[in-house]
Short mmCIF file of C-alpha atoms in Angstrom, two decimals:
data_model
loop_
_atom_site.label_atom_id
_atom_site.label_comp_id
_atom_site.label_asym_id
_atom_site.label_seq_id
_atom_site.Cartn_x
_atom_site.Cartn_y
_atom_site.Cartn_z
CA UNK A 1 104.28 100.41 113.44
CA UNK A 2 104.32 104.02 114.72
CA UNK A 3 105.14 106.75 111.92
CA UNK A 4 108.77 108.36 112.12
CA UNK A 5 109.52 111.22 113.63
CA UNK A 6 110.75 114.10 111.46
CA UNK A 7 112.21 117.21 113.43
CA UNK A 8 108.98 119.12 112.67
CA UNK A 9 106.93 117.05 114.72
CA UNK A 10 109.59 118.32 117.57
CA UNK A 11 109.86 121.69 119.51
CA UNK A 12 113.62 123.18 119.27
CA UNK A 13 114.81 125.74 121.49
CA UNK A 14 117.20 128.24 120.57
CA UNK A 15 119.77 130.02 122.43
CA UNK A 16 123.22 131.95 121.78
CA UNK A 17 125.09 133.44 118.43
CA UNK A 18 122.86 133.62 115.53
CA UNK A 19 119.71 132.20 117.63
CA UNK A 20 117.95 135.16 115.74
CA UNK A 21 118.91 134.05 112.50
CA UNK A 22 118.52 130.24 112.58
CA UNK A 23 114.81 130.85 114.65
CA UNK A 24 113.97 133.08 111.32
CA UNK A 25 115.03 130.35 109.20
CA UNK A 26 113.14 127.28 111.00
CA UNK A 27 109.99 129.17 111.74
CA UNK A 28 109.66 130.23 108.00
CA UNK A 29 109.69 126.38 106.81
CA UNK A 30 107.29 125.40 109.17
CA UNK A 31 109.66 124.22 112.27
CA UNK A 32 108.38 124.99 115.73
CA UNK A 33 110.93 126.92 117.49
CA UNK A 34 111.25 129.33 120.44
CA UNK A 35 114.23 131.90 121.48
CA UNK A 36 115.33 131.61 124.98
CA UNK A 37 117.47 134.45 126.78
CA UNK A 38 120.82 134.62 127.76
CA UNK A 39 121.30 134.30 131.26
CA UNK A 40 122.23 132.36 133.84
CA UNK A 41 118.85 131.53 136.38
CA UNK A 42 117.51 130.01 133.18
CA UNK A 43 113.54 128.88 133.97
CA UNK A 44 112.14 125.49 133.72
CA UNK A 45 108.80 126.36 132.41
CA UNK A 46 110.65 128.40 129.41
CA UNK A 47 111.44 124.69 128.25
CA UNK A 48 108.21 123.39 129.24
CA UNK A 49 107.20 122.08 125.59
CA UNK A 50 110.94 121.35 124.36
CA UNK A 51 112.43 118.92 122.90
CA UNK A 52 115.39 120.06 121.58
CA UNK A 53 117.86 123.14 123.64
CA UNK A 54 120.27 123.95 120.59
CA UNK A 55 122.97 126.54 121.79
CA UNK A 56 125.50 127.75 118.96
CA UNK A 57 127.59 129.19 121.24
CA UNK A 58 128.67 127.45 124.63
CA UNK A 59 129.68 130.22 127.11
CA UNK A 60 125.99 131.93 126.23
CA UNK A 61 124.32 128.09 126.30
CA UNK A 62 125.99 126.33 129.28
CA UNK A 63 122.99 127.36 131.79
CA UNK A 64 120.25 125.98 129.36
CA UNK A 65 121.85 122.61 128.55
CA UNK A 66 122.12 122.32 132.56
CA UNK A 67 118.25 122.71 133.21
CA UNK A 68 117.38 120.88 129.64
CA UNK A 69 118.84 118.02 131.04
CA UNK A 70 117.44 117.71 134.40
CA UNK A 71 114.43 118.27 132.55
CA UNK A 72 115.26 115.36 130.28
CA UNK A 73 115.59 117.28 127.03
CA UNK A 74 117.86 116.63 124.52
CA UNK A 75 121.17 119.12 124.03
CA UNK A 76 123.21 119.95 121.24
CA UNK A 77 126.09 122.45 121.17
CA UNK A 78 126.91 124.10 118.21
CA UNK A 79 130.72 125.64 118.48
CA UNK A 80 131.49 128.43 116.21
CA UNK A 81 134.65 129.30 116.67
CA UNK A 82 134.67 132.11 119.69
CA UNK A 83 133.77 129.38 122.77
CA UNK A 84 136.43 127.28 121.35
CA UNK A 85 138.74 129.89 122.03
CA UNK A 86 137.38 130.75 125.54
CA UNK A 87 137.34 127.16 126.69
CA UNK A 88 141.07 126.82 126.50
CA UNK A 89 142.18 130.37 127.37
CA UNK A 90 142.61 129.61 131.48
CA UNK A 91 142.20 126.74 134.04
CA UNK A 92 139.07 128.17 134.82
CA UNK A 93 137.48 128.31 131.42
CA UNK A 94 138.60 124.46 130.70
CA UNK A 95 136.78 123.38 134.19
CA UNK A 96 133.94 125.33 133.37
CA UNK A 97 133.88 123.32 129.99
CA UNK A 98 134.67 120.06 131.16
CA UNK A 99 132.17 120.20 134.19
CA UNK A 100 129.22 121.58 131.89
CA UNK A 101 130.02 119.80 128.61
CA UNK A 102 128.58 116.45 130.24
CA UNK A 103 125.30 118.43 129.89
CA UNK A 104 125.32 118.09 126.16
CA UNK A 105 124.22 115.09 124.23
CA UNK A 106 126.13 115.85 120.81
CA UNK A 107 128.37 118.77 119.77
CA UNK A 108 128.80 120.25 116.39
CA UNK A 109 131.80 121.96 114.99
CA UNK A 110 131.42 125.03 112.47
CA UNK A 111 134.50 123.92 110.86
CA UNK A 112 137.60 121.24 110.67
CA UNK A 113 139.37 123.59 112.58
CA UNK A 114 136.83 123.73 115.82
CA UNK A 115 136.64 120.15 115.62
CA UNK A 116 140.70 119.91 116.40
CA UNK A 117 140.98 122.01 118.88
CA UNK A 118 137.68 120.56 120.54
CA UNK A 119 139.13 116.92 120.12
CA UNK A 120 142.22 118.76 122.14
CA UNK A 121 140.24 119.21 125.29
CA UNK A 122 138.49 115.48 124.79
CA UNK A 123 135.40 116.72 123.10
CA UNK A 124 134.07 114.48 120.20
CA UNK A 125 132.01 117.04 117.74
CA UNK A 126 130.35 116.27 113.93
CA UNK A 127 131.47 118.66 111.75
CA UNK A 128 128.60 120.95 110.18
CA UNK A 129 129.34 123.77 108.39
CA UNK A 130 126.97 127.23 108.30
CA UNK A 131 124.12 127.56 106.33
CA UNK A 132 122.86 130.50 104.92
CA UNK A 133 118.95 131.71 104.02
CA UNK A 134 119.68 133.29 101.00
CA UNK A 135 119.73 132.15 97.66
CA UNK A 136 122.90 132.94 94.61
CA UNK A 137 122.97 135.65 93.30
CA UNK A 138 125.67 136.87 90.24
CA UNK A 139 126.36 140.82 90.95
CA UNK A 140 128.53 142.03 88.26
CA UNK A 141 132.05 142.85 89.62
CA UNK A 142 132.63 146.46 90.52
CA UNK A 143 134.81 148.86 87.75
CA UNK A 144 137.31 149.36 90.82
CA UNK A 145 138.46 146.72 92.85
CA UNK A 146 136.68 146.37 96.63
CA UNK A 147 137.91 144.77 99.89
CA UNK A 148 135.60 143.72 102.97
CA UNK A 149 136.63 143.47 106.09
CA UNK A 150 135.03 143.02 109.43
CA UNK A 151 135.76 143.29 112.93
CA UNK A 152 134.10 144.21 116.18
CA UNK A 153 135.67 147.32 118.05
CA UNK A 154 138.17 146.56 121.06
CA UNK A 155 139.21 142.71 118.97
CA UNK A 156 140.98 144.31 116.44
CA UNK A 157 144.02 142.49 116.86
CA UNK A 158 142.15 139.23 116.74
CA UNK A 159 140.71 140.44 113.21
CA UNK A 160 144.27 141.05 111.93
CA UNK A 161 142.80 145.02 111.40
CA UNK A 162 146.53 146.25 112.06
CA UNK A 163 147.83 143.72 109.14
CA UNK A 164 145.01 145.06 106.73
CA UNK A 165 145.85 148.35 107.17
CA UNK A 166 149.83 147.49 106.39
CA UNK A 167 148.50 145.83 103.15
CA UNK A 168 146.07 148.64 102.41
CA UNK A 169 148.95 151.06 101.97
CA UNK A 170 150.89 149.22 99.58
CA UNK A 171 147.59 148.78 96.73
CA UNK A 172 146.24 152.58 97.95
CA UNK A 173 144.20 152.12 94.06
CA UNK A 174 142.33 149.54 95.83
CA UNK A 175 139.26 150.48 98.34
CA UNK A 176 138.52 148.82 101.49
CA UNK A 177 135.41 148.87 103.24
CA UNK A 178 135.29 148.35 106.53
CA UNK A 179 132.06 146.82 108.47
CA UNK A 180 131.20 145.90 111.73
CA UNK A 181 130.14 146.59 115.08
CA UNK A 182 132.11 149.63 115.69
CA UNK A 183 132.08 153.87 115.70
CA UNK A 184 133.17 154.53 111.93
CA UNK A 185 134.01 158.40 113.61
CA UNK A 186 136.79 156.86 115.62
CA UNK A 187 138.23 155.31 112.88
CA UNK A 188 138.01 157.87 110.24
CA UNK A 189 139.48 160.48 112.84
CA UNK A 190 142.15 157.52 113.58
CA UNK A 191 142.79 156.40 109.62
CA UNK A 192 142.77 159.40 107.05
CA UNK A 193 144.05 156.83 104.17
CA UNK A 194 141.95 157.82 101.21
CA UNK A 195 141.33 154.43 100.40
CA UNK A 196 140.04 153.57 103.80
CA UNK A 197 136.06 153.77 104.39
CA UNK A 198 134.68 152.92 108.08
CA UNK A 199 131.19 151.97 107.49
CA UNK A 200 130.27 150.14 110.82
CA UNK A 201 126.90 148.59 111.04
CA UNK A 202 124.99 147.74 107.98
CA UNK A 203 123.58 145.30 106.12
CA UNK A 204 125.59 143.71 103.87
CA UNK A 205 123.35 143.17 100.79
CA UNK A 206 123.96 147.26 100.49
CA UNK A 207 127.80 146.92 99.32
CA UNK A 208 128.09 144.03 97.61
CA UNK A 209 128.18 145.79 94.35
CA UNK A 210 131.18 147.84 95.76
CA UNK A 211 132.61 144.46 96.82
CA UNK A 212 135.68 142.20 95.22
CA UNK A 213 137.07 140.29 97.56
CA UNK A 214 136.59 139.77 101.46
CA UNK A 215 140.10 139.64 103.39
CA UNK A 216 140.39 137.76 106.73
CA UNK A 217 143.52 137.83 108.46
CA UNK A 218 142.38 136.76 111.45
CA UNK A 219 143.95 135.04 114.87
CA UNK A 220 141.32 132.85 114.79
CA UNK A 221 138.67 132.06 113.06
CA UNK A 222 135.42 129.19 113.13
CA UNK A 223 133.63 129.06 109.61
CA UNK A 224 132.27 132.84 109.22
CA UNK A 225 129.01 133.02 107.31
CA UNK A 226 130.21 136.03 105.46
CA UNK A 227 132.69 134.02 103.70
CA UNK A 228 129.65 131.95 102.18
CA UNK A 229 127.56 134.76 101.83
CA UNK A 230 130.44 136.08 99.68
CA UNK A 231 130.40 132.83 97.82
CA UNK A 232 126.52 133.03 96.66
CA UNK A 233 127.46 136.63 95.62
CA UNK A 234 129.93 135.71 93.03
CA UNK A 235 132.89 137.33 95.31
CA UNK A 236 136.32 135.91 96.13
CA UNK A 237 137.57 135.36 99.74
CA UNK A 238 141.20 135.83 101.28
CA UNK A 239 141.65 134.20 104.07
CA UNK A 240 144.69 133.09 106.54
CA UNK A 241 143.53 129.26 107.05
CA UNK A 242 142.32 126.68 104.46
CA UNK A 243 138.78 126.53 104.32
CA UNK A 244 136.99 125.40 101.38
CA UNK A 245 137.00 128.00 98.42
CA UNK A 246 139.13 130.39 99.73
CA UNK A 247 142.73 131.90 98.37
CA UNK A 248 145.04 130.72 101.09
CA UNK A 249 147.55 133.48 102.10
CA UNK A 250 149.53 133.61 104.98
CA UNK A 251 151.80 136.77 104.60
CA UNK A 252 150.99 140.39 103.74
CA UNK A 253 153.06 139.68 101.06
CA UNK A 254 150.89 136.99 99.26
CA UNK A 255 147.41 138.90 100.05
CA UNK A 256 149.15 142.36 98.09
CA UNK A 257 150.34 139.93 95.34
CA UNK A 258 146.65 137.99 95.26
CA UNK A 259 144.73 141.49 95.26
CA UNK A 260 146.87 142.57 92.22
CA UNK A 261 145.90 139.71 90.29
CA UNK A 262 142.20 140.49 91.16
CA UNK A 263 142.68 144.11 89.87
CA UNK A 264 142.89 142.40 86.61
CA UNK A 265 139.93 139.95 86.87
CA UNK A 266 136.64 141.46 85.80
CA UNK A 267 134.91 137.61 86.12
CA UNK A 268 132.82 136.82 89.35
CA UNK A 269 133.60 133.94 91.32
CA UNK A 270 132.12 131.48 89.24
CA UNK A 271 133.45 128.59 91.50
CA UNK A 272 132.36 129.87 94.70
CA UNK A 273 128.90 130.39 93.71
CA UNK A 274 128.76 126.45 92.80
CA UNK A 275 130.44 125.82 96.01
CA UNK A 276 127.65 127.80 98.01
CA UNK A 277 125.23 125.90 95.50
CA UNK A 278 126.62 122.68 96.41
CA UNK A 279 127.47 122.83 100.35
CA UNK A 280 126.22 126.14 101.95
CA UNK A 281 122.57 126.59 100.81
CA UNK A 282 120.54 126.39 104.06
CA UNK A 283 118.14 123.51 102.87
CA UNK A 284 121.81 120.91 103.04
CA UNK A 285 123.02 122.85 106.16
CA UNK A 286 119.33 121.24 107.80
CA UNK A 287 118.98 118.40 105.95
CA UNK A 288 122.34 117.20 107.55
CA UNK A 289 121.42 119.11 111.44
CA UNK A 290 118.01 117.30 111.16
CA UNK A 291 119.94 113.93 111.01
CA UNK A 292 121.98 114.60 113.90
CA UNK A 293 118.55 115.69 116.03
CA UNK A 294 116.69 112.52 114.56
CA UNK A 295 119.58 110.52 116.05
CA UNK A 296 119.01 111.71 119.28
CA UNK A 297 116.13 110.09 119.82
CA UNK A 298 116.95 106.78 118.54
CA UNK A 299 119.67 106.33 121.54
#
């Protein structure tokens, strides 16, 4: 009776959000993994020795699940939250999805909420949330309180940046840090608040000692790995839709009134690093995605 196949006796491709990330990740527990390009005249002999074409992000994967098919690879689409939002935005988007999701053996949703709107447009998805390669770590709370928030320049309005800013001015003893892919000039110039710092780009492991609380007030939103990130580092999360751990708040109102309380809690998030412990920690986020490759195989 032939031996089982475990996923590292496969070849995986990666393409899309995060490819980077999860190809780091893989390779450095022994997977065997390549990174494939974004672009749309995709090459057969890139997939050559492939097994597996995993896209996490379907308007950047489309091409590759096409040619992995017709060269009888198996595809998996990992929606995180952006592509879900593109797919439904105009006729054209939900033909392009319909007509190239038939190239994907098995889809997987970041979150509960990608999985409804997916089931909406008559794709069935497993639900899978982010893993992330680092391990918990307590940071001691900082003396005065600290907000995160992110956004990418020109999608402000989808990162509810306007609605921070109203909230900022009513707690001005609070900082906020902004990060992200954006010109921290522009915003400085634009937002002379003294309790208002445009960072931009960096790494995150530099300012989580200035860091509380992360507040999302987004339009939309997948699963973002910041929010468990947060988790591992002890830090409480704000956020405008239910996910697990977070404080649910839905008006400016309830995120001043949350942050208050916070001003007054010196403990880290005690229950968010268990959470991160307990769902988040990359070894369970691929001990559940190597299942759903395995089965694959078994069709």
């Amino acid at each position: 009776m032939p031996t089982q196949k475990t996923l590292k006796d496969l070849k995986i491709s990666l393409i899309g959000v995060n490819a980077e990330y999860i190809n780091q990740a893989l390779e450095k527990r022994g997977y065997n993994t390549n990174l494939l390009p974004t672009t749309h005249f995709p090459k057969k002999k890139q997939i050559k020795d492939s097994d597996i074409i995993l896209g996490a992000h379907f308007q950047s994967a489309w091409p590759w699940f096409v040619i992995g098919k017709l060269c009888r690879k198996k595809t998996i689409c990992h929606w995180v939250g952006s592509d879900s939002v593109l797919s439904v935005q105009n006729w054209k988007r939900k033909l392009q999805t319909k007509i190239f999701s038939i190239f994907v053996d098995s889809h997987i949703s970041v979150s509960t909420r990608i999985k409804e709107e997916l089931d909406k447009i008559g794709i069935e998805s497993t639900i899978l949330f982010h893993g992330s390669d680092i391990e918990a770590e307590e940071i001691s709370m900082p003396e005065k309180l600290g907000v995160l928030v992110y956004f990418i320049a020109g999608r402000e309005k989808l990162y509810g940046v306007g609605r921070v800013i109203e909230i900022s001015k009513e707690v001005q003893d609070v900082d906020f840090y902004f990060v992200g892919q954006f010109d921290s000039t522009d915003y400085k110039e634009k937002y002379n608040q003294s309790n208002l710092h445009f960072l931009g780009y960096i790494h995150i492991s530099e300012i989580w000692s200035k860091i509380s609380v992360i507040v999302r007030m987004t339009e939309h939103d997948g699963f973002p790995k910041m929010i468990v990130e947060a988790y591992s580092k002890g830090r409480y999360v704000i956020h405008n839709y239910p996910l697990p751990g977070v404080i649910l708040c839905n008006t400016n109102k309830e995120v001043v009134s949350e942050l208050k309380k916070l001003q007054t809690t010196k403990t880290t998030n005690k229950k968010g690093i268990e959470l991160f412990n307990e769902q988040f920690r990359y070894d369970i986020f691929l001990e559940k995605y190597e299942e759903i490759c395995l089965s694959l195989f078994k069709k």
